[in-house]
């Protein structure tokens, strides 16, 4: 039986970080992945999506200024965009494997299954471990209505060789909203269906409302409060049957994507054999990211039950687990303020408390909800949407939350992340000199 000090399952940002830390701490380490090495973000998530968005942004910018100096809009070619995207993704698995091998980490290419609390089976070999790390991330949720097998996932979207005429996205969350915006900009007829009454539940209601209006003005069709009953295959199309307000309705589309959420990827691991408890949020962990029920097993990244499933937090958790394995639980996780952005057009970004949370927690809060579409930054590029909601504590003047809808929200939100982390006040921001003219400069007036 082969023995390892640390056996890591999952080679995304969380798993890689732990494996590297542990091997640098002179431990004997193995890592297993059932798919291509490198994880979701680099292979089939954030990075390839952002490469595609680069093209969409150019087009949208040009559209806003059409007739104001721009006469011909750029033409986007999906096949070439795909080719360019591959420059960023094709090499990820091989380069990740090379890096890990050079560090002397043993690689396995299959899902391990736990046999008991300190043994697992992978590639036909029984392996004993002192510590194991579950870093398997999220996977698309399974839809249970009739015909769900006709739906495709975000992986399929990012790899489409040709764009179909029409697309339906089931789920108006991060993935559904981002991909609906990409597809619509490329000329696809897009419908987004959600069971809930609005998209992006974690984001500010007023700004999301503005975003929906903006998406609709560009031709994206939304259906909310809808319950999908079935999907049938017709000759060319798929027929989606759903109920809304008690009435049955139908819709045809060439393709349907399951963007109804992602769930912890733990089904294949036989966690029960290892006495690892889990729930719908993932592996149940303590403050050291150790399984509460089996202290020799840790979990980090999306699949742990701590915090938002986002790349920066997964990386941070990887560091913490690595440190805890090497130096006997030296670090507990203190969840920092985590910003989040949805790369729609315009972006919607958020950090800190929502208006509702702030009002619940503090007696007197100041809510600066502003429509900024007449500000120079929006008008000089003829951008139709620019808004913010900045929340501060009236007594202490400290910034509590920031919510921004703008073409540059993904960047500008970082100023507010620093402000909240450094406990800055409205006065501090107003006193800061920023470059002019710039989007950063606007933060002084936003607060
Ligand atoms: C389309 C899309 C876009 C996204 N965009 C963003 C973004 O813009 N910004 C952002 O912060 N986050 C984004 N995310 C989320 C981000 O990708 C994740 O938060 C991040 O990848 C999590 O890292 P991780 O290491 O925890 O898991 P992952 O990167 O998912 O890695 C887990 C690894 O475990 C492997 N695995 C799973 N099950 C098993 C098993 N049983 N056995 C062996 N291996 C297994 C998987 O194959 C995978 O390689 C996006 C996600 C998607 C799907
Ligand atoms: N920009 C980013 O940072 C980014 C991008 C993509 C994904 N992610 C991460 O991935 C996670 C998952 O994103 P996601 O978009 O897959 O999920 P999500 O949880 O953000 O959204 C899922 C949506 O599907 C709806 N839904 C669920 N079941 C449905 C059904 N049967 N019919 C109709 N609608 C249904 C929900 O109401 C919800 O609006 C996010 O929480 C995020 O952390 C981040």
PDB file of N, CA and C in Angstrom, residues 110-207:
ATOM      1  N   UNK A 110      -8.061  10.231 -11.660  1.00  0.00           N
ATOM      2  CA  UNK A 110      -9.354   9.561 -11.437  1.00  0.00           C
ATOM      3  C   UNK A 110      -9.949  10.083 -10.136  1.00  0.00           C
ATOM      4  N   UNK A 111     -11.266   9.917  -9.992  1.00  0.00           N
ATOM      5  CA  UNK A 111     -11.858  10.267  -8.703  1.00  0.00           C
ATOM      6  C   UNK A 111     -11.509   9.200  -7.679  1.00  0.00           C
ATOM      7  N   UNK A 112     -10.856   9.571  -6.572  1.00  0.00           N
ATOM      8  CA  UNK A 112     -10.628   8.587  -5.519  1.00  0.00           C
ATOM      9  C   UNK A 112     -11.938   8.288  -4.797  1.00  0.00           C
ATOM     10  N   UNK A 113     -11.961   7.141  -4.129  1.00  0.00           N
ATOM     11  CA  UNK A 113     -13.106   6.817  -3.268  1.00  0.00           C
ATOM     12  C   UNK A 113     -12.544   6.468  -1.903  1.00  0.00           C
ATOM     13  N   UNK A 114     -13.114   7.075  -0.865  1.00  0.00           N
ATOM     14  CA  UNK A 114     -12.630   6.752   0.480  1.00  0.00           C
ATOM     15  C   UNK A 114     -13.071   5.339   0.849  1.00  0.00           C
ATOM     16  N   UNK A 115     -12.147   4.603   1.451  1.00  0.00           N
ATOM     17  CA  UNK A 115     -12.465   3.253   1.937  1.00  0.00           C
ATOM     18  C   UNK A 115     -12.791   3.351   3.425  1.00  0.00           C
ATOM     19  N   UNK A 116     -11.967   4.113   4.139  1.00  0.00           N
ATOM     20  CA  UNK A 116     -12.250   4.375   5.556  1.00  0.00           C
ATOM     21  C   UNK A 116     -11.628   5.717   5.930  1.00  0.00           C
ATOM     22  N   UNK A 117     -11.422   5.962   7.202  1.00  0.00           N
ATOM     23  CA  UNK A 117     -11.007   7.308   7.648  1.00  0.00           C
ATOM     24  C   UNK A 117      -9.582   7.678   7.257  1.00  0.00           C
ATOM     25  N   UNK A 118      -8.759   6.697   6.856  1.00  0.00           N
ATOM     26  CA  UNK A 118      -7.384   7.039   6.492  1.00  0.00           C
ATOM     27  C   UNK A 118      -6.899   6.286   5.246  1.00  0.00           C
ATOM     28  N   UNK A 119      -7.849   5.749   4.497  1.00  0.00           N
ATOM     29  CA  UNK A 119      -7.467   5.015   3.284  1.00  0.00           C
ATOM     30  C   UNK A 119      -8.416   5.366   2.146  1.00  0.00           C
ATOM     31  N   UNK A 120      -7.852   5.383   0.932  1.00  0.00           N
ATOM     32  CA  UNK A 120      -8.715   5.581  -0.236  1.00  0.00           C
ATOM     33  C   UNK A 120      -8.229   4.722  -1.392  1.00  0.00           C
ATOM     34  N   UNK A 121      -9.107   4.614  -2.385  1.00  0.00           N
ATOM     35  CA  UNK A 121      -8.805   3.806  -3.563  1.00  0.00           C
ATOM     36  C   UNK A 121      -8.773   4.739  -4.775  1.00  0.00           C
ATOM     37  N   UNK A 122      -7.673   4.662  -5.544  1.00  0.00           N
ATOM     38  CA  UNK A 122      -7.617   5.464  -6.779  1.00  0.00           C
ATOM     39  C   UNK A 122      -6.780   4.710  -7.809  1.00  0.00           C
ATOM     40  N   UNK A 123      -7.254   4.738  -9.056  1.00  0.00           N
ATOM     41  CA  UNK A 123      -6.590   4.017 -10.158  1.00  0.00           C
ATOM     42  C   UNK A 123      -6.253   2.583  -9.746  1.00  0.00           C
ATOM     43  N   UNK A 124      -7.141   1.950  -9.025  1.00  0.00           N
ATOM     44  CA  UNK A 124      -6.968   0.544  -8.638  1.00  0.00           C
ATOM     45  C   UNK A 124      -5.999   0.335  -7.487  1.00  0.00           C
ATOM     46  N   UNK A 125      -5.439   1.437  -6.948  1.00  0.00           N
ATOM     47  CA  UNK A 125      -4.458   1.299  -5.854  1.00  0.00           C
ATOM     48  C   UNK A 125      -5.067   1.739  -4.534  1.00  0.00           C
ATOM     49  N   UNK A 126      -4.723   1.003  -3.492  1.00  0.00           N
ATOM     50  CA  UNK A 126      -5.160   1.414  -2.154  1.00  0.00           C
ATOM     51  C   UNK A 126      -4.066   2.287  -1.557  1.00  0.00           C
ATOM     52  N   UNK A 127      -4.486   3.435  -1.059  1.00  0.00           N
ATOM     53  CA  UNK A 127      -3.501   4.425  -0.582  1.00  0.00           C
ATOM     54  C   UNK A 127      -3.844   4.840   0.836  1.00  0.00           C
ATOM     55  N   UNK A 128      -2.848   4.896   1.676  1.00  0.00           N
ATOM     56  CA  UNK A 128      -3.137   5.402   3.019  1.00  0.00           C
ATOM     57  C   UNK A 128      -2.575   6.821   3.136  1.00  0.00           C
ATOM     58  N   UNK A 129      -3.273   7.645   3.886  1.00  0.00           N
ATOM     59  CA  UNK A 129      -2.849   9.046   4.014  1.00  0.00           C
ATOM     60  C   UNK A 129      -2.880   9.455   5.479  1.00  0.00           C
ATOM     61  N   UNK A 130      -1.981  10.398   5.811  1.00  0.00           N
ATOM     62  CA  UNK A 130      -2.046  10.971   7.166  1.00  0.00           C
ATOM     63  C   UNK A 130      -3.114  12.066   7.169  1.00  0.00           C
ATOM     64  N   UNK A 131      -3.081  12.893   6.092  1.00  0.00           N
ATOM     65  CA  UNK A 131      -4.101  13.932   5.930  1.00  0.00           C
ATOM     66  C   UNK A 131      -4.633  13.852   4.503  1.00  0.00           C
ATOM     67  N   UNK A 132      -5.927  14.109   4.349  1.00  0.00           N
ATOM     68  CA  UNK A 132      -6.479  14.255   2.991  1.00  0.00           C
ATOM     69  C   UNK A 132      -7.139  15.612   2.910  1.00  0.00           C
ATOM     70  N   UNK A 133      -7.184  16.150   1.684  1.00  0.00           N
ATOM     71  CA  UNK A 133      -7.795  17.465   1.479  1.00  0.00           C
ATOM     72  C   UNK A 133      -8.835  17.351   0.373  1.00  0.00           C
ATOM     73  N   UNK A 134     -10.056  17.725   0.686  1.00  0.00           N
ATOM     74  CA  UNK A 134     -11.121  17.710  -0.333  1.00  0.00           C
ATOM     75  C   UNK A 134     -11.209  19.112  -0.916  1.00  0.00           C
ATOM     76  N   UNK A 135     -10.835  19.222  -2.194  1.00  0.00           N
ATOM     77  CA  UNK A 135     -10.828  20.533  -2.874  1.00  0.00           C
ATOM     78  C   UNK A 135     -11.449  20.357  -4.259  1.00  0.00           C
ATOM     79  N   UNK A 136     -12.609  19.723  -4.279  1.00  0.00           N
ATOM     80  CA  UNK A 136     -13.206  19.286  -5.553  1.00  0.00           C
ATOM     81  C   UNK A 136     -14.136  20.312  -6.192  1.00  0.00           C
ATOM     82  N   UNK A 137     -14.316  21.477  -5.566  1.00  0.00           N
ATOM     83  CA  UNK A 137     -15.083  22.546  -6.195  1.00  0.00           C
ATOM     84  C   UNK A 137     -16.576  22.267  -6.296  1.00  0.00           C
ATOM     85  N   UNK A 138     -17.170  22.948  -7.252  1.00  0.00           N
ATOM     86  CA  UNK A 138     -18.616  22.836  -7.523  1.00  0.00           C
ATOM     87  C   UNK A 138     -18.817  22.191  -8.891  1.00  0.00           C
ATOM     88  N   UNK A 139     -20.010  21.676  -9.115  1.00  0.00           N
ATOM     89  CA  UNK A 139     -20.400  21.197 -10.447  1.00  0.00           C
ATOM     90  C   UNK A 139     -21.849  21.618 -10.698  1.00  0.00           C
ATOM     91  N   UNK A 140     -22.294  21.643 -11.968  1.00  0.00           N
ATOM     92  CA  UNK A 140     -23.660  22.115 -12.222  1.00  0.00           C
ATOM     93  C   UNK A 140     -24.693  21.256 -11.487  1.00  0.00           C
ATOM     94  N   UNK A 141     -25.718  21.927 -10.967  1.00  0.00           N
ATOM     95  CA  UNK A 141     -26.792  21.207 -10.302  1.00  0.00           C
ATOM     96  C   UNK A 141     -27.522  20.323 -11.316  1.00  0.00           C
ATOM     97  N   UNK A 142     -28.117  19.234 -10.841  1.00  0.00           N
ATOM     98  CA  UNK A 142     -28.873  18.374 -11.744  1.00  0.00           C
ATOM     99  C   UNK A 142     -30.317  18.825 -11.774  1.00  0.00           C
ATOM    100  N   UNK A 143     -30.863  19.003 -12.954  1.00  0.00           N
ATOM    101  CA  UNK A 143     -32.270  19.390 -13.077  1.00  0.00           C
ATOM    102  C   UNK A 143     -33.094  18.114 -13.169  1.00  0.00           C
ATOM    103  N   UNK A 144     -34.299  18.168 -12.596  1.00  0.00           N
ATOM    104  CA  UNK A 144     -35.014  16.894 -12.486  1.00  0.00           C
ATOM    105  C   UNK A 144     -36.265  16.805 -13.369  1.00  0.00           C
ATOM    106  N   UNK A 145     -36.573  17.865 -14.148  1.00  0.00           N
ATOM    107  CA  UNK A 145     -37.783  17.760 -14.978  1.00  0.00           C
ATOM    108  C   UNK A 145     -37.523  16.868 -16.200  1.00  0.00           C
ATOM    109  N   UNK A 146     -38.643  16.471 -16.845  1.00  0.00           N
ATOM    110  CA  UNK A 146     -38.543  15.590 -18.022  1.00  0.00           C
ATOM    111  C   UNK A 146     -37.798  16.311 -19.150  1.00  0.00           C
ATOM    112  N   UNK A 147     -36.827  15.664 -19.726  1.00  0.00           N
ATOM    113  CA  UNK A 147     -36.082  16.279 -20.838  1.00  0.00           C
ATOM    114  C   UNK A 147     -34.886  17.095 -20.383  1.00  0.00           C
ATOM    115  N   UNK A 148     -34.557  17.023 -19.087  1.00  0.00           N
ATOM    116  CA  UNK A 148     -33.408  17.802 -18.575  1.00  0.00           C
ATOM    117  C   UNK A 148     -32.115  17.398 -19.286  1.00  0.00           C
ATOM    118  N   UNK A 149     -32.109  16.169 -19.847  1.00  0.00           N
ATOM    119  CA  UNK A 149     -30.882  15.702 -20.519  1.00  0.00           C
ATOM    120  C   UNK A 149     -30.563  16.503 -21.788  1.00  0.00           C
ATOM    121  N   UNK A 150     -31.529  17.300 -22.266  1.00  0.00           N
ATOM    122  CA  UNK A 150     -31.257  18.116 -23.458  1.00  0.00           C
ATOM    123  C   UNK A 150     -30.552  19.428 -23.118  1.00  0.00           C
ATOM    124  N   UNK A 151     -30.405  19.712 -21.840  1.00  0.00           N
ATOM    125  CA  UNK A 151     -29.747  20.977 -21.483  1.00  0.00           C
ATOM    126  C   UNK A 151     -28.222  20.824 -21.560  1.00  0.00           C
ATOM    127  N   UNK A 152     -27.570  21.936 -21.850  1.00  0.00           N
ATOM    128  CA  UNK A 152     -26.103  21.953 -21.851  1.00  0.00           C
ATOM    129  C   UNK A 152     -25.628  22.771 -20.646  1.00  0.00           C
ATOM    130  N   UNK A 153     -24.328  22.751 -20.407  1.00  0.00           N
ATOM    131  CA  UNK A 153     -23.784  23.444 -19.230  1.00  0.00           C
ATOM    132  C   UNK A 153     -22.867  24.603 -19.665  1.00  0.00           C
ATOM    133  N   UNK A 154     -22.328  25.285 -18.656  1.00  0.00           N
ATOM    134  CA  UNK A 154     -21.394  26.383 -18.951  1.00  0.00           C
ATOM    135  C   UNK A 154     -20.167  25.871 -19.713  1.00  0.00           C
ATOM    136  N   UNK A 155     -19.748  24.637 -19.426  1.00  0.00           N
ATOM    137  CA  UNK A 155     -18.600  24.060 -20.155  1.00  0.00           C
ATOM    138  C   UNK A 155     -18.902  24.041 -21.652  1.00  0.00           C
ATOM    139  N   UNK A 156     -20.120  23.569 -21.994  1.00  0.00           N
ATOM    140  CA  UNK A 156     -20.491  23.472 -23.412  1.00  0.00           C
ATOM    141  C   UNK A 156     -20.553  24.855 -24.051  1.00  0.00           C
ATOM    142  N   UNK A 157     -21.097  25.832 -23.291  1.00  0.00           N
ATOM    143  CA  UNK A 157     -21.214  27.187 -23.837  1.00  0.00           C
ATOM    144  C   UNK A 157     -19.836  27.711 -24.236  1.00  0.00           C
ATOM    145  N   UNK A 158     -18.886  27.568 -23.325  1.00  0.00           N
ATOM    146  CA  UNK A 158     -17.556  28.144 -23.569  1.00  0.00           C
ATOM    147  C   UNK A 158     -16.832  27.453 -24.722  1.00  0.00           C
ATOM    148  N   UNK A 159     -17.298  26.243 -25.079  1.00  0.00           N
ATOM    149  CA  UNK A 159     -16.631  25.499 -26.155  1.00  0.00           C
ATOM    150  C   UNK A 159     -17.439  25.440 -27.441  1.00  0.00           C
ATOM    151  N   UNK A 160     -18.550  26.185 -27.527  1.00  0.00           N
ATOM    152  CA  UNK A 160     -19.395  26.107 -28.728  1.00  0.00           C
ATOM    153  C   UNK A 160     -18.572  26.431 -29.974  1.00  0.00           C
ATOM    154  N   UNK A 161     -18.654  25.538 -30.967  1.00  0.00           N
ATOM    155  CA  UNK A 161     -17.901  25.793 -32.209  1.00  0.00           C
ATOM    156  C   UNK A 161     -18.627  26.831 -33.044  1.00  0.00           C
ATOM    157  N   UNK A 162     -19.975  26.758 -32.989  1.00  0.00           N
ATOM    158  CA  UNK A 162     -20.800  27.682 -33.781  1.00  0.00           C
ATOM    159  C   UNK A 162     -21.892  28.196 -32.870  1.00  0.00           C
ATOM    160  N   UNK A 163     -22.295  29.430 -33.056  1.00  0.00           N
ATOM    161  CA  UNK A 163     -23.376  29.937 -32.207  1.00  0.00           C
ATOM    162  C   UNK A 163     -24.726  29.579 -32.808  1.00  0.00           C
ATOM    163  N   UNK A 164     -25.623  29.018 -32.011  1.00  0.00           N
ATOM    164  CA  UNK A 164     -26.955  28.719 -32.528  1.00  0.00           C
ATOM    165  C   UNK A 164     -27.779  30.002 -32.664  1.00  0.00           C
ATOM    166  N   UNK A 165     -28.940  29.876 -33.340  1.00  0.00           N
ATOM    167  CA  UNK A 165     -29.786  31.070 -33.528  1.00  0.00           C
ATOM    168  C   UNK A 165     -30.365  31.551 -32.204  1.00  0.00           C
ATOM    169  N   UNK A 166     -30.726  30.592 -31.355  1.00  0.00           N
ATOM    170  CA  UNK A 166     -31.399  30.984 -30.112  1.00  0.00           C
ATOM    171  C   UNK A 166     -30.899  30.161 -28.931  1.00  0.00           C
ATOM    172  N   UNK A 167     -30.972  30.783 -27.764  1.00  0.00           N
ATOM    173  CA  UNK A 167     -30.544  30.109 -26.526  1.00  0.00           C
ATOM    174  C   UNK A 167     -31.515  30.453 -25.408  1.00  0.00           C
ATOM    175  N   UNK A 168     -31.803  29.453 -24.581  1.00  0.00           N
ATOM    176  CA  UNK A 168     -32.534  29.709 -23.341  1.00  0.00           C
ATOM    177  C   UNK A 168     -31.586  29.372 -22.198  1.00  0.00           C
ATOM    178  N   UNK A 169     -31.524  30.246 -21.206  1.00  0.00           N
ATOM    179  CA  UNK A 169     -30.735  29.963 -20.001  1.00  0.00           C
ATOM    180  C   UNK A 169     -31.718  29.713 -18.868  1.00  0.00           C
ATOM    181  N   UNK A 170     -31.652  28.533 -18.275  1.00  0.00           N
ATOM    182  CA  UNK A 170     -32.508  28.248 -17.124  1.00  0.00           C
ATOM    183  C   UNK A 170     -31.725  28.648 -15.885  1.00  0.00           C
ATOM    184  N   UNK A 171     -32.060  29.799 -15.298  1.00  0.00           N
ATOM    185  CA  UNK A 171     -31.343  30.309 -14.132  1.00  0.00           C
ATOM    186  C   UNK A 171     -30.700  31.646 -14.452  1.00  0.00           C
ATOM    187  N   UNK A 172     -31.134  32.691 -13.729  1.00  0.00           N
ATOM    188  CA  UNK A 172     -30.599  34.044 -13.937  1.00  0.00           C
ATOM    189  C   UNK A 172     -29.633  34.394 -12.817  1.00  0.00           C
ATOM    190  N   UNK A 173     -28.666  33.499 -12.574  1.00  0.00           N
ATOM    191  CA  UNK A 173     -27.622  33.773 -11.590  1.00  0.00           C
ATOM    192  C   UNK A 173     -26.407  34.341 -12.312  1.00  0.00           C
ATOM    193  N   UNK A 174     -25.240  34.193 -11.686  1.00  0.00           N
ATOM    194  CA  UNK A 174     -23.997  34.706 -12.284  1.00  0.00           C
ATOM    195  C   UNK A 174     -23.815  34.166 -13.705  1.00  0.00           C
ATOM    196  N   UNK A 175     -23.843  32.824 -13.808  1.00  0.00           N
ATOM    197  CA  UNK A 175     -23.492  32.206 -15.093  1.00  0.00           C
ATOM    198  C   UNK A 175     -24.534  32.559 -16.156  1.00  0.00           C
ATOM    199  N   UNK A 176     -25.820  32.412 -15.809  1.00  0.00           N
ATOM    200  CA  UNK A 176     -26.889  32.693 -16.771  1.00  0.00           C
ATOM    201  C   UNK A 176     -26.834  34.124 -17.263  1.00  0.00           C
ATOM    202  N   UNK A 177     -26.636  35.067 -16.343  1.00  0.00           N
ATOM    203  CA  UNK A 177     -26.637  36.487 -16.723  1.00  0.00           C
ATOM    204  C   UNK A 177     -25.397  36.846 -17.555  1.00  0.00           C
ATOM    205  N   UNK A 178     -24.264  36.302 -17.165  1.00  0.00           N
ATOM    206  CA  UNK A 178     -23.039  36.635 -17.928  1.00  0.00           C
ATOM    207  C   UNK A 178     -23.110  36.060 -19.342  1.00  0.00           C
ATOM    208  N   UNK A 179     -23.511  34.786 -19.438  1.00  0.00           N
ATOM    209  CA  UNK A 179     -23.526  34.152 -20.759  1.00  0.00           C
ATOM    210  C   UNK A 179     -24.655  34.713 -21.630  1.00  0.00           C
ATOM    211  N   UNK A 180     -25.776  35.089 -20.998  1.00  0.00           N
ATOM    212  CA  UNK A 180     -26.873  35.703 -21.768  1.00  0.00           C
ATOM    213  C   UNK A 180     -26.360  36.987 -22.419  1.00  0.00           C
ATOM    214  N   UNK A 181     -25.553  37.754 -21.682  1.00  0.00           N
ATOM    215  CA  UNK A 181     -25.013  39.003 -22.223  1.00  0.00           C
ATOM    216  C   UNK A 181     -24.022  38.751 -23.359  1.00  0.00           C
ATOM    217  N   UNK A 182     -23.188  37.735 -23.195  1.00  0.00           N
ATOM    218  CA  UNK A 182     -22.226  37.424 -24.271  1.00  0.00           C
ATOM    219  C   UNK A 182     -22.988  36.990 -25.525  1.00  0.00           C
ATOM    220  N   UNK A 183     -23.920  36.041 -25.342  1.00  0.00           N
ATOM    221  CA  UNK A 183     -24.635  35.480 -26.500  1.00  0.00           C
ATOM    222  C   UNK A 183     -25.450  36.550 -27.211  1.00  0.00           C
ATOM    223  N   UNK A 184     -26.131  37.374 -26.422  1.00  0.00           N
ATOM    224  CA  UNK A 184     -26.966  38.405 -27.022  1.00  0.00           C
ATOM    225  C   UNK A 184     -26.114  39.394 -27.825  1.00  0.00           C
ATOM    226  N   UNK A 185     -24.966  39.766 -27.282  1.00  0.00           N
ATOM    227  CA  UNK A 185     -24.084  40.694 -28.012  1.00  0.00           C
ATOM    228  C   UNK A 185     -23.616  40.064 -29.324  1.00  0.00           C
ATOM    229  N   UNK A 186     -23.529  38.729 -29.353  1.00  0.00           N
ATOM    230  CA  UNK A 186     -23.086  38.045 -30.573  1.00  0.00           C
ATOM    231  C   UNK A 186     -24.241  37.835 -31.555  1.00  0.00           C
ATOM    232  N   UNK A 187     -25.434  38.325 -31.202  1.00  0.00           N
ATOM    233  CA  UNK A 187     -26.561  38.249 -32.139  1.00  0.00           C
ATOM    234  C   UNK A 187     -27.490  37.068 -31.926  1.00  0.00           C
ATOM    235  N   UNK A 188     -27.276  36.310 -30.842  1.00  0.00           N
ATOM    236  CA  UNK A 188     -28.152  35.165 -30.549  1.00  0.00           C
ATOM    237  C   UNK A 188     -29.430  35.690 -29.883  1.00  0.00           C
ATOM    238  N   UNK A 189     -30.562  35.074 -30.210  1.00  0.00           N
ATOM    239  CA  UNK A 189     -31.831  35.422 -29.575  1.00  0.00           C
ATOM    240  C   UNK A 189     -31.859  34.762 -28.192  1.00  0.00           C
ATOM    241  N   UNK A 190     -31.882  35.579 -27.146  1.00  0.00           N
ATOM    242  CA  UNK A 190     -31.671  35.017 -25.802  1.00  0.00           C
ATOM    243  C   UNK A 190     -32.882  35.190 -24.890  1.00  0.00           C
ATOM    244  N   UNK A 191     -33.247  34.091 -24.215  1.00  0.00           N
ATOM    245  CA  UNK A 191     -34.275  34.154 -23.174  1.00  0.00           C
ATOM    246  C   UNK A 191     -33.682  33.599 -21.886  1.00  0.00           C
ATOM    247  N   UNK A 192     -33.935  34.297 -20.780  1.00  0.00           N
ATOM    248  CA  UNK A 192     -33.465  33.817 -19.474  1.00  0.00           C
ATOM    249  C   UNK A 192     -34.699  33.533 -18.628  1.00  0.00           C
ATOM    250  N   UNK A 193     -34.785  32.305 -18.117  1.00  0.00           N
ATOM    251  CA  UNK A 193     -35.950  31.923 -17.308  1.00  0.00           C
ATOM    252  C   UNK A 193     -35.485  31.642 -15.887  1.00  0.00           C
ATOM    253  N   UNK A 194     -36.195  32.194 -14.912  1.00  0.00           N
ATOM    254  CA  UNK A 194     -35.823  31.908 -13.519  1.00  0.00           C
ATOM    255  C   UNK A 194     -37.075  31.604 -12.715  1.00  0.00           C
ATOM    256  N   UNK A 195     -36.896  30.710 -11.743  1.00  0.00           N
ATOM    257  CA  UNK A 195     -38.044  30.355 -10.899  1.00  0.00           C
ATOM    258  C   UNK A 195     -38.358  31.474  -9.903  1.00  0.00           C
ATOM    259  N   UNK A 196     -37.356  32.314  -9.671  1.00  0.00           N
ATOM    260  CA  UNK A 196     -37.529  33.370  -8.681  1.00  0.00           C
ATOM    261  C   UNK A 196     -38.052  34.653  -9.353  1.00  0.00           C
ATOM    262  N   UNK A 197     -38.298  35.703  -8.524  1.00  0.00           N
ATOM    263  CA  UNK A 197     -38.914  36.910  -9.104  1.00  0.00           C
ATOM    264  C   UNK A 197     -37.895  37.901  -9.652  1.00  0.00           C
ATOM    265  N   UNK A 198     -36.604  37.603  -9.476  1.00  0.00           N
ATOM    266  CA  UNK A 198     -35.596  38.503 -10.035  1.00  0.00           C
ATOM    267  C   UNK A 198     -34.256  37.785 -10.144  1.00  0.00           C
ATOM    268  N   UNK A 199     -33.353  38.317 -10.972  1.00  0.00           N
ATOM    269  CA  UNK A 199     -32.041  37.663 -11.067  1.00  0.00           C
ATOM    270  C   UNK A 199     -31.115  38.083  -9.934  1.00  0.00           C
ATOM    271  N   UNK A 200     -29.987  37.420  -9.804  1.00  0.00           N
ATOM    272  CA  UNK A 200     -28.876  37.846  -8.949  1.00  0.00           C
ATOM    273  C   UNK A 200     -29.321  38.275  -7.555  1.00  0.00           C
ATOM    274  N   UNK A 201     -29.891  37.316  -6.860  1.00  0.00           N
ATOM    275  CA  UNK A 201     -30.479  37.585  -5.535  1.00  0.00           C
ATOM    276  C   UNK A 201     -29.508  38.228  -4.552  1.00  0.00           C
ATOM    277  N   UNK A 202     -28.205  37.931  -4.699  1.00  0.00           N
ATOM    278  CA  UNK A 202     -27.236  38.458  -3.725  1.00  0.00           C
ATOM    279  C   UNK A 202     -26.871  39.915  -3.986  1.00  0.00           C
ATOM    280  N   UNK A 203     -27.374  40.488  -5.067  1.00  0.00           N
ATOM    281  CA  UNK A 203     -26.982  41.864  -5.416  1.00  0.00           C
ATOM    282  C   UNK A 203     -28.111  42.847  -5.130  1.00  0.00           C
ATOM    283  N   UNK A 204     -27.748  44.135  -5.081  1.00  0.00           N
ATOM    284  CA  UNK A 204     -28.704  45.172  -4.726  1.00  0.00           C
ATOM    285  C   UNK A 204     -29.904  45.185  -5.693  1.00  0.00           C
ATOM    286  N   UNK A 205     -31.097  45.161  -5.087  1.00  0.00           N
ATOM    287  CA  UNK A 205     -32.338  45.053  -5.856  1.00  0.00           C
ATOM    288  C   UNK A 205     -32.497  46.196  -6.880  1.00  0.00           C
ATOM    289  N   UNK A 206     -32.212  47.417  -6.447  1.00  0.00           N
ATOM    290  CA  UNK A 206     -32.416  48.570  -7.341  1.00  0.00           C
ATOM    291  C   UNK A 206     -31.450  48.529  -8.527  1.00  0.00           C
ATOM    292  N   UNK A 207     -30.209  48.179  -8.234  1.00  0.00           N
ATOM    293  CA  UNK A 207     -29.224  48.153  -9.323  1.00  0.00           C
ATOM    294  C   UNK A 207     -29.494  46.976 -10.267  1.00  0.00           C
TER     295      UNK A 207
END
